[in-house]
Short mmCIF file of C-alpha atoms in Angstrom, two decimals:
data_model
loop_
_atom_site.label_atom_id
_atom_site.label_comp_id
_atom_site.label_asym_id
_atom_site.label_seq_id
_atom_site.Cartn_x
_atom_site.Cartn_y
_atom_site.Cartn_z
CA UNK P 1 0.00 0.00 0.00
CA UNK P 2 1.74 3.06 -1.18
CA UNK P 3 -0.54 5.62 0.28
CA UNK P 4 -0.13 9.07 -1.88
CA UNK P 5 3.06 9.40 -4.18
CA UNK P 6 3.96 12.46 -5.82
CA UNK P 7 6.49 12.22 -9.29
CA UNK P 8 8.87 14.03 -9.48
CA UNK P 9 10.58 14.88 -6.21
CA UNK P 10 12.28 17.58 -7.31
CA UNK P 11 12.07 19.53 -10.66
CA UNK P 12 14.10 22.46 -11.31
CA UNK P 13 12.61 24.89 -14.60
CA UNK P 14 13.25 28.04 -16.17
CA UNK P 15 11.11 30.91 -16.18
CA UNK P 16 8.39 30.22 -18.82
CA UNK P 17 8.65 26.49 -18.98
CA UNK P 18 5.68 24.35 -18.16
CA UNK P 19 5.58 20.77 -16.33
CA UNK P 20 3.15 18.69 -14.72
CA UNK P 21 2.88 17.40 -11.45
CA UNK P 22 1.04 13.62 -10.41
CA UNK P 23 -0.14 12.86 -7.23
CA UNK P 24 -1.71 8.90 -7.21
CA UNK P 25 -3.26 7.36 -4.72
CA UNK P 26 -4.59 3.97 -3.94
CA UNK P 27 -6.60 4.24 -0.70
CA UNK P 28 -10.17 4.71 -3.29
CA UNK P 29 -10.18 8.17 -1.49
CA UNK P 30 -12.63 10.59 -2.93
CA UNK P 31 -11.09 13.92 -2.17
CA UNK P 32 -7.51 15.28 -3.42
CA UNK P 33 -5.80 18.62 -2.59
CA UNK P 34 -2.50 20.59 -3.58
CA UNK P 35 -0.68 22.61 -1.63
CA UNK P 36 2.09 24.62 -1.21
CA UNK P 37 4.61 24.96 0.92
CA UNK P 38 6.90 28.06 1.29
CA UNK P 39 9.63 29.46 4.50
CA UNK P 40 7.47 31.09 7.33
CA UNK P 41 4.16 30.62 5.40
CA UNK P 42 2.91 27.31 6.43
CA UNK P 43 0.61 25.29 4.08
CA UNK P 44 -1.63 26.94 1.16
CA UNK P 45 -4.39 25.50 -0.73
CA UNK P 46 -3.84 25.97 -4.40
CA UNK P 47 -6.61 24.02 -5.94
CA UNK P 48 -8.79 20.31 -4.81
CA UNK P 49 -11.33 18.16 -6.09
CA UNK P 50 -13.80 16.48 -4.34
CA UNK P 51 -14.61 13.45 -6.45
CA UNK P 52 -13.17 12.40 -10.08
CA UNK P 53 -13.87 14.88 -12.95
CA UNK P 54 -14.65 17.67 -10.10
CA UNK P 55 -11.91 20.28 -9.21
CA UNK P 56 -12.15 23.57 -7.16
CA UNK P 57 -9.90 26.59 -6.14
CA UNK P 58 -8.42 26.94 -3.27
CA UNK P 59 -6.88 29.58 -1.52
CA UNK P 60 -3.21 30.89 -4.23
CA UNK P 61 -5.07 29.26 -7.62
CA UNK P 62 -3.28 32.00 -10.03
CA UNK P 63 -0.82 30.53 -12.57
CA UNK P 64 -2.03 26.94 -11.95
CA UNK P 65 -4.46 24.52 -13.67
CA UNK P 66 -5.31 21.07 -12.39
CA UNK P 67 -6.98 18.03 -13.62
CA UNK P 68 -8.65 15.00 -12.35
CA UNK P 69 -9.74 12.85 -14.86
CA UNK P 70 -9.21 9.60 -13.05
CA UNK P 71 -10.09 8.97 -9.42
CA UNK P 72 -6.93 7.84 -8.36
CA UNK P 73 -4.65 10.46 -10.25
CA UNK P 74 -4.94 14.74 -9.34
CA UNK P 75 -2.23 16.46 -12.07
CA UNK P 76 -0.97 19.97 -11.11
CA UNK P 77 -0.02 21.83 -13.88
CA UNK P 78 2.11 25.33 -14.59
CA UNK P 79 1.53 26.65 -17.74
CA UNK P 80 4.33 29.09 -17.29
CA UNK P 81 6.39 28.97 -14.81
CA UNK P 82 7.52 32.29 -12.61
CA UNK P 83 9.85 32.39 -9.59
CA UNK P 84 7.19 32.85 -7.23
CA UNK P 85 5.95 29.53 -7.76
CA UNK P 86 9.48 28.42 -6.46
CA UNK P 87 7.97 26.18 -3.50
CA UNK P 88 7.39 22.96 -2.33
CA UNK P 89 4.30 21.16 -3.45
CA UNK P 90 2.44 18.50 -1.46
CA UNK P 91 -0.45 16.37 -2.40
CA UNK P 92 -3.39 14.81 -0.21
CA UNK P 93 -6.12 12.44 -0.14
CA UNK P 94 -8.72 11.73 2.50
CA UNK P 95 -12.11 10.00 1.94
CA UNK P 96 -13.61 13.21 4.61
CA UNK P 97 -13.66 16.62 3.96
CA UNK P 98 -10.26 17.56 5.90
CA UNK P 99 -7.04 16.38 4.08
CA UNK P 100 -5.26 13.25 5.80
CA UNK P 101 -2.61 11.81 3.86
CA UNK P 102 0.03 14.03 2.54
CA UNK P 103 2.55 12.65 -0.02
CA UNK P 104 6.20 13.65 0.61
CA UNK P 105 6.10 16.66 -1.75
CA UNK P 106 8.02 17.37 -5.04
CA UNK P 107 10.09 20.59 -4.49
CA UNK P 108 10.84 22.81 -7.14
CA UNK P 109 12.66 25.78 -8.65
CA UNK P 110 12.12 28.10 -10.97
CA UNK P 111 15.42 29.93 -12.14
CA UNK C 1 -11.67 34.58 6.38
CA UNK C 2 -9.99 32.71 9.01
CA UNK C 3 -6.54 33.57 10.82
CA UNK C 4 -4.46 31.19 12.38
CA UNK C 5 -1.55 32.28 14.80
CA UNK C 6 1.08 29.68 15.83
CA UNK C 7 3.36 30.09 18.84
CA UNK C 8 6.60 29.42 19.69
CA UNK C 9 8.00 29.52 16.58
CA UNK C 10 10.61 26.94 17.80
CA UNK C 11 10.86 25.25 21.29
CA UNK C 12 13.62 23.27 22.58
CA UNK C 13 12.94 20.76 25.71
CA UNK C 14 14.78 18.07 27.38
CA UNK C 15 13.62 14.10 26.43
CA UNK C 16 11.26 13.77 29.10
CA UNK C 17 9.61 16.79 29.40
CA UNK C 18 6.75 18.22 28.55
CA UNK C 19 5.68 20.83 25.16
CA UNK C 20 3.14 22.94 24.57
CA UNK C 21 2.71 24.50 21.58
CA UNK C 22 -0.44 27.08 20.93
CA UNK C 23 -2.74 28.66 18.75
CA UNK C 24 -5.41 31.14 18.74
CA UNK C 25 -8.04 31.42 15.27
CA UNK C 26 -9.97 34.08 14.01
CA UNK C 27 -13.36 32.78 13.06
CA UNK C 28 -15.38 31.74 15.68
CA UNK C 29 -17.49 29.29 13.20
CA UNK C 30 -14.53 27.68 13.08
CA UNK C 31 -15.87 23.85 13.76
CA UNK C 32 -12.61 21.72 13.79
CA UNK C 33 -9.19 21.67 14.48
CA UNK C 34 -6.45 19.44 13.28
CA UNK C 35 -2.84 19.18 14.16
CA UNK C 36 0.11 17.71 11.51
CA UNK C 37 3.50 16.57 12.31
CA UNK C 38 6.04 16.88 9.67
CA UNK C 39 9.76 15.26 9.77
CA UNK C 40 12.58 16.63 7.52
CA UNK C 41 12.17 15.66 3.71
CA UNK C 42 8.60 14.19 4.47
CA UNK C 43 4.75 15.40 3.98
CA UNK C 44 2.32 16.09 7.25
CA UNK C 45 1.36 13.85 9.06
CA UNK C 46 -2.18 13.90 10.95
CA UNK C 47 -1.55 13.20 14.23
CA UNK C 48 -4.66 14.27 16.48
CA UNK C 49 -7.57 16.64 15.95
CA UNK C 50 -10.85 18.25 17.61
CA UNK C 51 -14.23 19.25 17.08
CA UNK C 52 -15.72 22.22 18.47
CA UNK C 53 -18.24 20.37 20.69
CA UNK C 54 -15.18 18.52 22.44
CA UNK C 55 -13.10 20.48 25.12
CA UNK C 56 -9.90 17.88 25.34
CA UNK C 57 -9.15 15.04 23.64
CA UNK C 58 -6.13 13.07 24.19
CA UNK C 59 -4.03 9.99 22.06
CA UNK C 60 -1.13 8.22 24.42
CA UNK C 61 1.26 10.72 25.39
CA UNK C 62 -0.61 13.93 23.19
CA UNK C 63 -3.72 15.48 23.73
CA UNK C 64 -5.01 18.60 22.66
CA UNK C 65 -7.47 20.88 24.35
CA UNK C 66 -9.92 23.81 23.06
CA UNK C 67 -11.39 26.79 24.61
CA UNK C 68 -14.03 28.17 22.14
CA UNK C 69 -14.62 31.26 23.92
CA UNK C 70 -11.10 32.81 24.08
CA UNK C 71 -10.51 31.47 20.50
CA UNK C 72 -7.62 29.07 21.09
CA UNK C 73 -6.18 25.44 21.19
CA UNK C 74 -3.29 23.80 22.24
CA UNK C 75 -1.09 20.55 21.40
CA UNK C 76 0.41 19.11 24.83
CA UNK C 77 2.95 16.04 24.22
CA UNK C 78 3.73 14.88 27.43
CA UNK C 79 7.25 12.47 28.19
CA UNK C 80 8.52 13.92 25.01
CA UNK C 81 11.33 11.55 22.98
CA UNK C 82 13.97 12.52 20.77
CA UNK C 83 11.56 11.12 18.06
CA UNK C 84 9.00 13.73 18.46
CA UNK C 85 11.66 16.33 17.04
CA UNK C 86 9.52 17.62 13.91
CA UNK C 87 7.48 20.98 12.68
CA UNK C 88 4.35 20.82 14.28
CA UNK C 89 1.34 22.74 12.45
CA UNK C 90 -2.19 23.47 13.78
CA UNK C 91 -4.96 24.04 11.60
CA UNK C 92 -8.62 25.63 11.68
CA UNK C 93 -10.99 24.67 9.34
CA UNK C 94 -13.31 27.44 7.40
CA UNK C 95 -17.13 26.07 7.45
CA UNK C 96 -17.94 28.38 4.65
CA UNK C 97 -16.00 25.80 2.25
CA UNK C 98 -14.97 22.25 1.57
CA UNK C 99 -11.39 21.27 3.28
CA UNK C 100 -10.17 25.26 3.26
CA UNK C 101 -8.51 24.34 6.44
CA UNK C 102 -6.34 27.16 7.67
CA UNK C 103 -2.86 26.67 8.48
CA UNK C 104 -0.90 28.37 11.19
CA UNK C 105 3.05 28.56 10.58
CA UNK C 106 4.47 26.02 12.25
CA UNK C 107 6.47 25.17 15.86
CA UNK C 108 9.81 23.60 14.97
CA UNK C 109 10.35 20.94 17.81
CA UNK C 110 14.05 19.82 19.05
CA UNK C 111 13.94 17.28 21.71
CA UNK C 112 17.04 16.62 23.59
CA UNK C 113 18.42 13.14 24.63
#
């Protein structure tokens, strides 16, 4: 049981590029978030989904789409990417409203 | 929307004492109250949480406790371990919205053998 894995771990782009970002899980849960993770800021909601084919916005959703075509899979994407999106990103599941199992984050840069 | 304030920023202890870390919210609809432990290189971890119609609720050697009227709740690990060294994060969740929990900024943890 692998819980929630995140590819890649770490990613570093230049400014303008774009990449995706998967977050599976196999626990059958029905609700997926993204986060972000930056120095002194604690966690941020950037976008989540509460079943498959449903997504929402969160709390920073400027400069990133998502998609969640499967139940199992929750892609992050930056379309282009800009140094302020220089963070660390974590992905959760939980089959409840309140996010309970946090992959161990891809971290990236953005030169 | 909802505030969440975090303090100490860091606390040191000795293995075998107690920590307390604390945080006071904004929003008094503010209905539950998780807190995360994360280690170095890893994601949060849920470790314990509360619901506004429960005053304490403990887990082995943590327990937190919640005082709706002054706004605030606490993490207590008791007999702390070299092992509980992690950034601890309480959270407040806004009941205007679907899982827009609120972080606070995190207590770095260093436990002392």
């Amino acid at each position: 049981n692998a819980g929630v894995t995140q590819t890649p771990k770490f990613r570093v782009l230049k400014t303008g590029q774009s990449m995706t970002l998967l977050c599976a899980q196999d626990m059958n849960h029905e609700y997926m978030y993204w986060y972000r993770q930056d120095p002194g800021m604690g966690l941020r909601l950037i976008h989540y989904s509460v079943g498959e084919g449903t997504t929402a916005k969160g709390e920073v959703p400027d400069g990133y789409n998502v998609s969640r075509l499967k139940k199992q899979n929750f892609l992050l994407g930056l379309e282009s990417a800009a140094p302020s999106q220089t963070s660390v990103y974590f992905c959760a599941s939980s089959y409840r409203v309140q996010p309970q199992h946090f992959g161990d984050g891809t971290r990236l840069s953005i030169l | 929307g909802e505030n969440v304030e975090q303090h100490p920023s860091t606390l040191s202890v000795q293995e075998g004492d107690s920590a307390v870390i604390k945080c006071t919210y904004s929003d008094s609809a503010s209905n539950y109250f998780p807190w995360y432990k994360q280690e170095l290189g890893k994601g949060p971890q849920l470790i314990i949480d509360i619901r506004s119609n429960v005053g304490e609720k403990k887990d082995q050697r943590i327990a937190v406790t919640l005082n709706k009227t002054a706004k605030h709740f606490s993490l207590h690990i008791t007999e702390t371990q070299p092992e509980d060294s992690a950034v601890y994060f309480c959270a407040a969740r806004d009941p205007t919205g679907y899982s827009t929990l609120t972080f606070g900024k995190g207590t770095m943890l260093l436990v002392s053998p």
